[in-house]
Structure formats: structure tokens, C-alpha cells
Short mmCIF file of C-alpha atoms in Angstrom, two decimals:
data_model
loop_
_atom_site.label_atom_id
_atom_site.label_comp_id
_atom_site.label_asym_id
_atom_site.label_seq_id
_atom_site.Cartn_x
_atom_site.Cartn_y
_atom_site.Cartn_z
CA MET A 22 110.70 49.84 180.90
CA ALA A 23 110.65 46.22 179.74
CA ALA A 24 110.47 44.69 176.47
CA SER A 25 110.12 41.16 175.41
CA ALA A 26 111.30 41.42 172.02
CA HIS A 27 115.04 41.22 170.86
CA PRO A 28 115.47 43.75 168.33
CA SER A 29 118.00 42.92 165.65
CA SER A 30 119.44 46.38 166.02
CA LEU A 31 119.36 49.65 168.11
CA CYS A 32 120.67 52.70 166.60
CA PHE A 33 121.92 55.62 168.56
CA SER A 34 121.99 59.12 167.68
CA LEU A 35 122.91 61.68 170.33
CA ASN A 36 121.75 65.33 170.24
CA PRO A 37 123.67 67.18 173.06
CA THR A 38 121.02 70.19 173.05
CA SER A 39 118.16 67.85 173.47
CA SER A 40 116.38 67.20 176.54
CA LYS A 41 114.37 64.27 175.24
CA ALA A 42 114.75 60.79 174.62
CA SER A 43 112.70 58.88 171.81
CA ILE A 44 112.59 55.38 170.75
CA SER A 45 110.95 54.30 167.46
CA LYS A 46 109.54 50.78 167.00
CA SER A 47 108.27 49.47 163.90
CA THR A 48 104.89 47.80 165.46
CA ASN A 49 103.58 49.90 168.78
CA LEU A 50 103.50 52.74 170.93
CA PHE A 51 104.76 53.66 174.37
CA VAL A 52 105.46 56.86 176.07
CA GLY A 53 106.90 56.91 179.40
CA VAL A 54 108.87 59.54 181.71
CA VAL A 55 112.37 58.96 183.20
CA GLY A 56 114.00 61.47 185.12
CA GLY A 57 111.24 64.08 183.86
CA SER A 58 112.18 63.49 180.15
CA SER A 59 109.77 61.43 177.98
CA VAL A 60 110.91 58.13 176.30
CA LYS A 61 108.63 57.46 173.27
CA LEU A 62 108.30 54.42 171.11
CA ASN A 63 106.47 54.88 167.64
CA SER A 64 105.17 53.08 164.73
CA ASP A 65 107.74 54.63 162.31
CA HIS A 66 108.73 51.32 160.04
CA LEU A 67 112.29 51.22 159.77
CA GLY A 68 112.98 47.92 158.02
CA SER A 69 112.44 44.38 159.10
CA ASN A 70 112.50 43.93 162.93
CA ARG A 71 114.63 47.06 163.44
CA ILE A 72 114.81 49.53 166.18
CA ALA A 73 116.15 53.17 165.80
CA VAL A 74 116.82 55.20 168.93
CA SER A 75 117.63 58.79 169.53
CA VAL A 76 118.83 59.66 172.89
CA GLY A 77 119.31 63.16 173.74
CA ARG A 78 121.55 64.15 176.43
CA VAL A 79 119.11 63.55 179.31
CA ARG A 80 120.48 66.02 181.77
CA SER A 81 117.43 65.86 183.88
CA ALA A 82 118.35 62.27 184.58
CA ILE A 83 121.24 63.45 186.51
CA HIS A 84 122.23 66.22 189.02
CA ALA A 85 125.52 67.52 189.76
CA SER A 86 125.92 69.76 192.91
CA SER A 87 129.11 71.60 191.01
CA THR A 88 129.31 73.98 188.28
CA GLN A 89 129.16 72.30 184.75
CA LEU A 90 132.14 72.62 183.04
CA THR A 91 132.37 72.83 179.19
CA PRO A 92 134.43 70.14 177.42
CA ALA A 93 136.38 72.74 175.72
CA GLU A 94 137.95 74.11 179.12
CA SER A 95 141.29 73.17 179.74
CA PRO A 96 143.13 72.02 183.31
CA SER A 97 144.19 75.22 183.72
CA SER A 98 141.08 77.37 183.01
CA SER A 99 138.98 79.23 185.29
CA GLY A 100 136.42 76.77 185.20
CA PHE A 101 138.76 73.92 186.36
CA SER A 102 139.88 75.95 189.40
CA LYS A 103 136.66 75.34 190.70
CA MET A 104 137.49 71.72 191.42
CA THR A 105 140.95 72.04 193.10
CA SER A 106 142.54 69.80 195.54
CA SER A 107 142.04 72.46 197.81
CA SER A 108 138.29 72.11 197.90
CA ARG A 109 136.76 69.49 200.03
CA VAL A 110 133.25 69.71 199.12
CA PRO A 111 132.35 66.83 196.69
CA ASN A 112 130.91 66.89 193.29
CA ILE A 113 127.90 64.95 193.40
CA VAL A 114 126.32 62.93 190.48
CA ASP A 115 123.24 61.36 191.21
CA VAL A 116 121.85 58.17 189.72
CA ASN A 117 117.96 58.53 189.18
CA LEU A 118 116.24 55.15 189.82
CA GLY A 119 113.20 55.79 191.73
CA ASP A 120 113.56 54.66 195.35
CA ARG A 121 116.87 53.17 194.54
CA SER A 122 118.66 56.13 193.62
CA TYR A 123 121.93 57.14 194.95
CA PRO A 124 124.66 59.76 194.67
CA ILE A 125 128.25 59.38 193.60
CA TYR A 126 130.48 61.67 195.76
CA ILE A 127 133.42 62.82 193.63
CA GLY A 128 136.56 64.72 194.94
CA PRO A 129 139.76 64.66 196.86
CA GLY A 130 139.90 64.02 200.66
CA LEU A 131 136.57 62.61 200.90
CA LEU A 132 137.97 59.66 203.06
CA ASP A 133 138.51 62.05 205.51
CA GLN A 134 134.89 63.07 205.71
CA PRO A 135 133.30 60.33 207.96
CA GLU A 136 129.68 61.86 207.58
CA LEU A 137 129.68 60.94 203.65
CA LEU A 138 130.01 57.22 204.55
CA GLN A 139 128.23 56.97 207.69
CA ARG A 140 125.17 58.38 206.53
CA HIS A 141 124.67 55.40 204.01
CA VAL A 142 125.40 52.84 206.55
CA HIS A 143 122.21 50.60 207.42
CA GLY A 144 122.44 48.95 211.14
CA LYS A 145 125.26 48.36 213.24
CA ARG A 146 127.49 45.82 211.53
CA VAL A 147 129.72 46.56 208.59
CA LEU A 148 131.78 44.24 206.11
CA VAL A 149 134.70 45.84 204.24
CA VAL A 150 135.64 43.80 201.42
CA THR A 151 139.01 44.73 199.88
CA ASN A 152 142.26 43.02 198.61
CA THR A 153 146.04 42.56 199.72
CA THR A 154 147.18 45.55 197.66
CA VAL A 155 144.51 48.14 198.56
CA ALA A 156 144.29 47.17 202.62
CA PRO A 157 147.71 48.61 203.58
CA LEU A 158 147.05 51.83 202.01
CA TYR A 159 143.21 52.54 202.81
CA LEU A 160 141.60 50.14 205.14
CA ASP A 161 142.64 51.67 208.15
CA LYS A 162 141.34 54.96 206.87
CA VAL A 163 138.24 53.55 205.86
CA ILE A 164 137.42 51.93 209.04
CA ASN A 165 138.29 55.26 210.90
CA ALA A 166 135.73 56.96 208.62
CA LEU A 167 133.12 54.18 209.44
CA THR A 168 133.52 54.15 213.12
CA LYS A 169 134.76 58.07 213.93
CA ASP A 170 132.15 59.60 216.69
CA ASN A 171 129.98 56.45 215.93
CA PRO A 172 130.78 53.93 218.46
CA ASN A 173 127.65 51.64 217.96
CA VAL A 174 129.12 50.65 214.66
CA SER A 175 131.45 47.66 214.61
CA VAL A 176 133.41 46.72 211.48
CA GLU A 177 134.75 43.43 209.96
CA THR A 178 136.93 42.80 207.30
CA VAL A 179 137.92 40.27 204.59
CA ILE A 180 141.12 40.76 202.46
CA LEU A 181 141.11 39.02 199.19
CA PRO A 182 143.94 38.14 196.81
CA ASP A 183 144.22 40.90 194.29
CA GLY A 184 143.83 39.93 190.60
CA GLU A 185 141.16 39.27 187.81
CA GLN A 186 142.21 35.43 188.19
CA TYR A 187 140.59 35.43 191.73
CA LYS A 188 137.03 36.78 190.44
CA ASP A 189 135.81 33.12 190.81
CA MET A 190 133.20 31.46 193.28
CA ASP A 191 135.98 30.24 195.36
CA THR A 192 137.19 33.65 196.20
CA LEU A 193 133.57 34.84 196.63
CA MET A 194 133.06 32.11 199.23
CA LYS A 195 135.54 33.95 201.44
CA VAL A 196 133.24 36.76 201.57
CA PHE A 197 130.25 34.78 202.71
CA ASP A 198 132.60 32.54 205.02
CA LYS A 199 133.53 35.75 206.96
CA ALA A 200 129.87 37.21 206.88
CA ILE A 201 128.29 33.81 208.34
CA GLU A 202 131.27 33.49 210.81
CA SER A 203 130.47 37.01 212.09
CA ARG A 204 127.11 36.36 212.30
CA LEU A 205 125.85 39.42 210.13
CA ASP A 206 122.26 40.09 209.61
CA ARG A 207 120.18 41.63 207.12
CA ARG A 208 120.63 45.21 208.43
CA SER A 209 124.45 44.82 207.72
CA THR A 210 126.31 46.79 205.17
CA PHE A 211 128.86 45.73 202.76
CA VAL A 212 131.59 47.86 201.65
CA ALA A 213 133.50 47.40 198.63
CA LEU A 214 137.13 48.79 198.86
CA GLY A 215 139.22 48.50 195.77
CA GLY A 216 138.95 48.34 192.16
CA GLY A 217 136.31 46.43 189.58
CA VAL A 218 136.85 43.03 191.06
CA ILE A 219 136.53 43.88 194.29
CA GLY A 220 133.45 45.86 193.33
CA ASP A 221 131.86 43.27 191.51
CA MET A 222 132.47 40.49 194.10
CA CYS A 223 131.22 42.31 196.97
CA GLY A 224 128.36 43.69 195.17
CA PHE A 225 127.31 40.20 194.27
CA ALA A 226 127.90 38.92 197.85
CA ALA A 227 125.73 41.82 199.08
CA ALA A 228 122.99 40.88 196.40
CA SER A 229 123.50 37.27 197.47
CA PHE A 230 123.87 37.04 201.09
CA LEU A 231 120.75 36.67 203.22
CA ARG A 232 119.05 37.56 200.01
CA GLY A 233 120.21 40.89 199.89
CA VAL A 234 122.08 43.51 202.17
CA ASN A 235 122.93 46.93 201.70
CA PHE A 236 126.54 47.94 199.93
CA ILE A 237 128.85 51.00 199.56
CA GLN A 238 131.36 51.19 196.81
CA ILE A 239 134.41 53.01 197.19
CA PRO A 240 136.63 52.54 194.24
CA THR A 241 139.93 53.11 194.10
CA THR A 242 141.25 52.88 190.32
CA VAL A 243 140.25 54.93 187.47
CA MET A 244 138.30 51.77 185.76
CA ALA A 245 136.12 51.45 188.84
CA GLN A 246 135.43 54.90 189.59
CA VAL A 247 134.49 55.87 185.79
CA ASP A 248 132.68 52.71 185.26
CA SER A 249 132.54 49.47 186.86
CA SER A 250 131.13 50.96 190.19
CA VAL A 251 128.35 52.95 188.65
CA GLY A 252 125.29 51.10 187.72
CA GLY A 253 124.84 47.88 189.80
CA LYS A 254 126.55 45.16 187.62
CA THR A 255 127.90 42.64 189.90
CA GLY A 256 129.22 39.21 189.49
CA ILE A 257 132.01 36.71 188.98
CA ASN A 258 133.84 34.99 185.97
CA HIS A 259 133.49 31.54 184.81
CA PRO A 260 136.26 29.78 183.05
CA LEU A 261 134.35 29.80 179.61
CA GLY A 262 133.65 33.38 179.99
CA LYS A 263 133.84 36.77 181.72
CA ASN A 264 130.84 38.28 184.03
CA LEU A 265 128.50 35.55 183.06
CA ILE A 266 127.37 34.89 186.56
CA GLY A 267 126.02 37.69 188.69
CA ALA A 268 122.90 40.37 189.14
CA PHE A 269 122.24 43.63 188.92
CA TYR A 270 122.26 45.13 192.33
CA GLN A 271 122.75 49.11 193.03
CA PRO A 272 124.83 50.29 196.01
CA GLN A 273 123.71 53.11 198.40
CA CYS A 274 126.37 55.32 197.34
CA VAL A 275 129.54 55.46 195.33
CA LEU A 276 132.46 57.34 196.99
CA VAL A 277 135.10 58.33 194.70
CA ASP A 278 138.19 59.79 196.61
CA THR A 279 140.27 60.90 193.77
CA ASP A 280 143.15 61.06 196.04
CA THR A 281 143.26 57.06 195.90
CA LEU A 282 144.84 57.67 192.31
CA ASP A 283 147.94 58.66 193.68
CA THR A 284 148.79 55.30 194.56
CA LEU A 285 147.79 53.78 191.39
CA PRO A 286 150.38 51.91 189.32
CA ASP A 287 150.82 53.70 185.98
CA ARG A 288 149.40 50.61 183.85
CA GLU A 289 146.24 50.60 186.07
CA LEU A 290 145.83 54.37 185.53
CA ALA A 291 146.09 53.78 181.51
CA SER A 292 143.92 50.75 181.85
CA GLY A 293 140.84 52.95 183.21
CA LEU A 294 141.31 55.63 180.72
CA ALA A 295 139.70 53.22 177.89
CA GLU A 296 136.55 53.41 179.60
CA VAL A 297 136.70 57.35 179.59
CA ILE A 298 137.49 57.35 175.98
CA LYS A 299 134.85 54.81 175.02
CA TYR A 300 132.25 57.44 176.55
CA GLY A 301 133.32 59.98 174.06
CA LEU A 302 133.02 57.46 170.90
CA ILE A 303 129.54 56.19 171.92
CA ARG A 304 127.82 59.41 173.11
CA ASP A 305 129.85 62.42 173.75
CA ALA A 306 131.94 63.74 170.94
CA GLU A 307 132.64 67.04 172.79
CA PHE A 308 134.32 64.74 175.77
CA PHE A 309 136.32 62.72 173.17
CA GLU A 310 137.61 66.06 171.64
CA TRP A 311 138.44 67.36 175.12
CA GLN A 312 140.32 64.22 175.72
CA GLU A 313 142.28 64.58 172.86
CA LYS A 314 143.47 67.90 173.81
CA ASN A 315 144.11 67.05 177.36
CA MET A 316 145.31 63.16 177.56
CA ASP A 317 148.95 64.49 178.38
CA ALA A 318 147.33 66.35 181.41
CA LEU A 319 145.49 62.74 182.49
CA MET A 320 148.70 60.64 181.99
CA ALA A 321 150.65 63.25 184.25
CA ARG A 322 147.93 62.64 186.76
CA ASP A 323 146.77 66.11 186.70
CA HIS A 324 144.15 66.12 189.71
CA ILE A 325 142.03 68.85 188.39
CA ALA A 326 141.99 67.07 184.74
CA PHE A 327 141.06 63.64 186.39
CA ALA A 328 138.35 65.20 188.49
CA TYR A 329 136.60 66.56 185.42
CA ALA A 330 137.18 63.49 183.23
CA ILE A 331 135.86 61.25 186.24
CA LYS A 332 132.59 63.46 186.66
CA ARG A 333 131.86 63.79 182.77
CA SER A 334 132.32 59.94 182.66
CA CYS A 335 129.92 59.43 185.85
CA GLU A 336 127.46 61.99 184.17
CA ASN A 337 127.40 59.81 180.94
CA LYS A 338 127.16 56.47 182.80
CA ALA A 339 123.99 57.85 185.22
CA GLU A 340 122.25 58.86 182.32
CA VAL A 341 122.23 55.66 180.68
CA VAL A 342 121.66 53.52 183.73
CA SER A 343 118.82 56.00 184.44
CA LEU A 344 117.34 55.38 181.09
CA ASP A 345 117.94 51.43 181.13
CA GLU A 346 119.28 50.01 184.26
CA LYS A 347 119.33 46.37 183.10
CA GLU A 348 120.58 46.78 179.64
CA GLY A 349 117.45 46.25 177.48
CA GLY A 350 119.08 48.16 174.37
CA LEU A 351 120.64 51.57 175.51
CA ARG A 352 123.03 50.22 178.09
CA ALA A 353 124.40 47.81 175.85
CA THR A 354 126.17 50.50 174.13
CA LEU A 355 128.38 51.21 177.03
CA ASN A 356 130.17 47.77 176.18
CA LEU A 357 131.59 49.30 172.91
CA GLY A 358 134.76 46.96 172.51
CA HIS A 359 133.82 44.63 175.17
CA THR A 360 132.86 41.70 173.05
CA PHE A 361 136.39 41.66 171.65
CA GLY A 362 138.17 42.61 174.86
CA HIS A 363 136.31 39.86 177.07
CA ALA A 364 137.15 37.19 174.65
CA ILE A 365 140.88 38.15 174.81
CA GLU A 366 140.73 38.17 178.57
CA THR A 367 138.93 35.02 178.53
CA GLY A 368 141.24 33.43 175.88
CA PHE A 369 144.53 34.72 176.99
CA GLY A 370 144.01 33.88 180.90
CA TYR A 371 142.08 36.40 183.23
CA GLY A 372 144.84 38.44 185.08
CA HIS A 373 147.48 38.54 182.16
CA TRP A 374 146.02 41.63 180.34
CA LEU A 375 144.01 44.35 182.41
CA HIS A 376 140.56 44.85 181.59
CA GLY A 377 141.10 48.29 179.99
CA GLU A 378 144.02 46.85 177.81
CA ALA A 379 141.49 44.29 176.38
CA VAL A 380 138.74 46.73 175.80
CA ALA A 381 141.42 49.24 174.26
CA VAL A 382 142.13 46.66 171.61
CA GLY A 383 138.31 45.62 171.29
CA MET A 384 137.39 49.17 170.40
CA VAL A 385 140.41 49.36 167.99
CA MET A 386 138.49 45.98 166.35
CA ALA A 387 135.14 47.46 166.42
CA VAL A 388 136.21 50.64 164.82
CA ASP A 389 137.73 48.45 162.29
CA MET A 390 134.67 46.43 161.75
CA SER A 391 132.58 49.78 161.38
CA HIS A 392 134.82 51.39 158.72
CA ARG A 393 134.79 48.22 156.81
CA LEU A 394 130.94 48.17 156.74
CA GLY A 395 131.05 52.08 155.67
CA TRP A 396 129.68 53.37 158.58
CA ILE A 397 132.54 55.81 159.55
CA ASP A 398 135.25 57.93 157.95
CA GLU A 399 138.84 56.45 158.15
CA SER A 400 139.76 59.52 159.88
CA LEU A 401 137.85 58.63 162.94
CA VAL A 402 139.87 55.17 162.74
CA GLY A 403 143.09 57.28 162.96
CA ARG A 404 141.84 59.44 165.76
CA VAL A 405 141.06 56.44 167.92
CA HIS A 406 144.41 54.75 167.38
CA ASN A 407 146.15 58.11 168.16
CA ILE A 408 144.52 58.51 171.48
CA LEU A 409 144.77 55.01 172.83
CA LYS A 410 148.66 55.35 171.64
CA LYS A 411 148.80 59.04 173.80
CA ALA A 412 146.91 56.86 176.93
CA LYS A 413 149.84 54.00 176.32
CA LEU A 414 147.07 51.47 175.43
CA PRO A 415 147.55 48.40 173.16
CA ILE A 416 146.03 48.34 169.78
CA ALA A 417 146.43 45.03 168.68
CA PRO A 418 145.85 41.75 170.45
CA PRO A 419 148.10 39.13 171.86
CA GLU A 420 149.86 37.02 169.08
CA SER A 421 148.08 33.86 170.61
CA MET A 422 144.75 34.77 169.96
CA THR A 423 143.32 32.92 166.84
CA VAL A 424 140.29 33.64 164.92
CA GLU A 425 138.49 30.37 166.20
CA MET A 426 139.30 31.43 169.79
CA PHE A 427 137.57 34.87 169.13
CA LYS A 428 134.72 33.15 167.71
CA SER A 429 134.15 30.55 170.30
CA ILE A 430 134.40 32.89 173.38
CA MET A 431 132.13 35.61 171.42
CA SER A 432 129.55 32.88 170.89
CA VAL A 433 128.70 32.70 174.85
CA ASP A 434 128.92 36.64 175.18
CA LYS A 435 125.99 38.01 177.22
CA LYS A 436 124.88 40.02 174.16
CA VAL A 437 124.12 36.89 172.13
CA ALA A 438 120.34 36.63 171.52
CA ASP A 439 118.55 33.79 170.22
CA GLY A 440 121.86 32.26 169.01
CA VAL A 441 122.88 35.57 167.15
CA LEU A 442 125.84 37.99 168.30
CA ARG A 443 124.91 41.33 168.54
CA LEU A 444 127.84 44.03 168.54
CA ILE A 445 128.30 47.72 169.53
CA LEU A 446 129.37 49.48 166.50
CA LEU A 447 130.34 53.29 165.51
CA LYS A 448 127.84 54.41 162.83
CA GLY A 449 127.71 58.11 161.59
CA PRO A 450 129.87 60.81 162.98
CA LEU A 451 131.66 60.76 166.14
CA GLY A 452 129.27 60.08 169.13
CA ASN A 453 126.94 58.01 167.45
CA CYS A 454 126.83 53.95 167.58
CA VAL A 455 124.45 51.00 166.81
CA PHE A 456 123.62 47.86 169.19
CA THR A 457 122.89 45.59 166.33
CA SER A 458 123.17 41.84 164.67
CA ASP A 459 122.13 43.79 161.38
CA TYR A 460 125.52 43.58 159.89
CA ASP A 461 127.39 41.95 157.05
CA LYS A 462 129.23 38.74 158.57
CA LYS A 463 131.86 39.19 156.25
CA ALA A 464 133.12 42.17 157.71
CA LEU A 465 133.37 40.53 161.28
CA ASP A 466 135.36 37.70 159.48
CA GLU A 467 137.80 39.87 157.72
CA THR A 468 138.19 42.06 161.07
CA LEU A 469 139.05 38.98 163.09
CA SER A 470 141.61 37.79 160.21
CA ALA A 471 143.04 41.09 160.21
CA PHE A 472 143.88 41.17 164.10
CA SER A 473 144.79 37.47 164.67
CA LYS A 474 145.89 34.03 163.36
CA SER A 475 143.41 31.84 161.31
#
């Protein structure tokens, strides 16, 4: 669903029991169907150039092959026992995008099931893109999965340096160099093996090489498994801003082998949990409450708890992407805290803070601003602080960040429209948010001053 207007505000009020998504606009009417549910724009007047969006949990937008678990279930409950590591049948969440739909496979031991990968390989040539950290751990296993009992497939590899600081054009060229030197053609398949940086870069390379080849995501970090590998956002950073160069380009599948979390450093694991927490804050209150009860299990790397957290996160992401693939409004809410967080990453230097660490602080700042505007209760502010602390995530930016640094970097954020900065803020009960430029700028100034030097 495309829209030419840039609304000043989108209000998202989620009803977990509803199967419909409705969008009210002040000027015209549109009714469409997404995943079997209606999306309606009607003429209710809501003030000057303001759009209010009410989005139900559109369960028809996804399909999960496993038993649906309720957030109240604990990792030791009977419901979770169905997702134990002894099972090799993956949970499947489908991202419904018409003829570009694809499955997300979630479970332990999936790299030992060659048929899962092989069914999504197009042609006979594969390029695996990975990094110096992940290659020694999983590259041989992935090559075996691609080639076992499949002698017609040949695999090339390119191993990039590890870190956000290498998510740039110079490093991306190494992927193109390898693809061209290997004489790969349009029936080739690129495979991203690694975290968010590798997934973003490999996806962008696949979108660009020969104007588009197939690619597969094999995320090995929590951050990538619950967020960046799903939805088709690809790209690289620019010295002036994060992810400013890229494309929307969907994979053939996402394969989440939860066993890869066993080798993930504690800091990387905590970083990924920031995105898990985000889903609860913006659209899934029950999931947030489950996290509050089960954060200790997640920090202890409980496989059953993590399988549920990854699956529930992917369900949330799949629902949003199925409704708004190219971030016309609803999908922007997945960026809670990211405008502030990206400013930290850019200003402090790519790679010094992990993405999730910066997003965690960004969420704290967005929550602070939401409270200053009178849009949320003080109790929610405290709950956000507490859960981030339990996840061992920071709640304040680096001391070197200044108000002017924040403002300068945020002014080129991708959510700026017609020179106006739009933010994702919480409004109302837990699980509700707005994407808006209709806020008191004094509140933003007060938040920036409270968290950084003038």
C-alpha cells in the first residue's frame, strides 16, 4: 500500500484479540486486504494532517507450524517442553509478501539439515559471505549443508573483517570482487552467515550484483535472529549516518539455528535482547510481561526460553513487514529508540558500542521524552529501566555525546520528512506507540539536555 503524503503522526493502538488492521485518514478512503485481513483508510477527522492507526495482531499475516505458546508460560511449563533441543523439527514463521513470501526456520540443529538450505538455492553457484569470527565456527558446516549429496553445487566464500566499523563501501567491494572474479551469474545464490552487519552487507550485495540475485540469511547473533535478518532491509553505513545507503531486498529464507547462540559472547547476547524488549514495548504487552518474568532465563542462555523469544519476535516482525514492507508508517515503529541510538553509534564511532547497546539507551531516551509529554505513566519508565538493567544493557549515552551532536546526526536520520524529524514514542498503555512529528519540541530539548552535555 503506497501513500504519497507524509503524515505528521501515526498512532498505533494494538488489540491482541482483533484480526483486523484499520487506518483512519482525514481525507480519503481505501480498503485493501493483507494476508486475509482488511486494511482500511477512512475519513474520520483527527486534526490537522494527522493519521491514527489501529492495528490488530494480524495472525493471518503469518503462519507458525508449531503449537502457539502463551506469554504467561514459563520455560519450565509443558508448553515450552514442545520446543526442547531434542526436537529437530523447526518452527516456521512465514513472511507473507505475495510472490516474494519466505519462511523463517527456527530451532536447534538446523545446520545439520541440508534439505532446509538446499531447497532455497537457485542455480549451481553459491557465494557464502561471512566474517573472521564466524568462519572458523560455522563456515565448514554451512558448506557441507549446501553440498551434501548435492555435487552439482559449487561454493565460493568471502571472509570479511568483523565489526560495525567495516560496514562500508570499501568492504562491500570485496564481496563484488569475489563474485566477479568467480564469474557468478544471475542464477547464483548469496548466503549471509553471521550477524547483522554481514546480513545487511550480503543482502545489499545480492540486491546490487547483476541487478539482483537470490540470497539466504543464516543469522548467528540474537540481534540478527530476532530482527535484522527478517524484512529485507539491507545496506551499509556512511560516515555521516548509519544505514543511509541500501535497499529493501527480501531473502529466499531465514534459517535460525539456535545452537549458534552457544558461541555468542555475553555482550553480543545482551545487545540482541534490546530488540526483543522493543517488540514488547511497541506492540506486544504480554510479551514484555513474559520478558520481565523470564529475563534471568534468557541471560542464562536457556534454550527453551530463547526459542520462544526468537519465535515471538519473528512473529511480531513478520506481521509488521507483511503489512508495511517499505516502511510507509507502521514499520517505522520497529525503530523505537533507533533515532537516538543511531546518533550514538555515529557520533561515538561505529563499532565502539554494539547496536543493541545504543538502541537500549535510545529507548530510555524515547521513554523519557514520552513521559515528559505526559503520554505514559512514570511506572512504565521504571519498568523499562529495570528490564534493561536485568539484561545488562546501558541506560545512559557515552559522556562524550553532546546535545549538538545528537541534533546534528538526528537531522539526517531516515525518518526525517520535509526537513522535520519524526520520532517513535510510547503513548498510552504498554504496547502502544506513535510515529509522529507532532510533539512539543521543548520535550525533545529537555530529554537531550538530561542525557548529554550542552
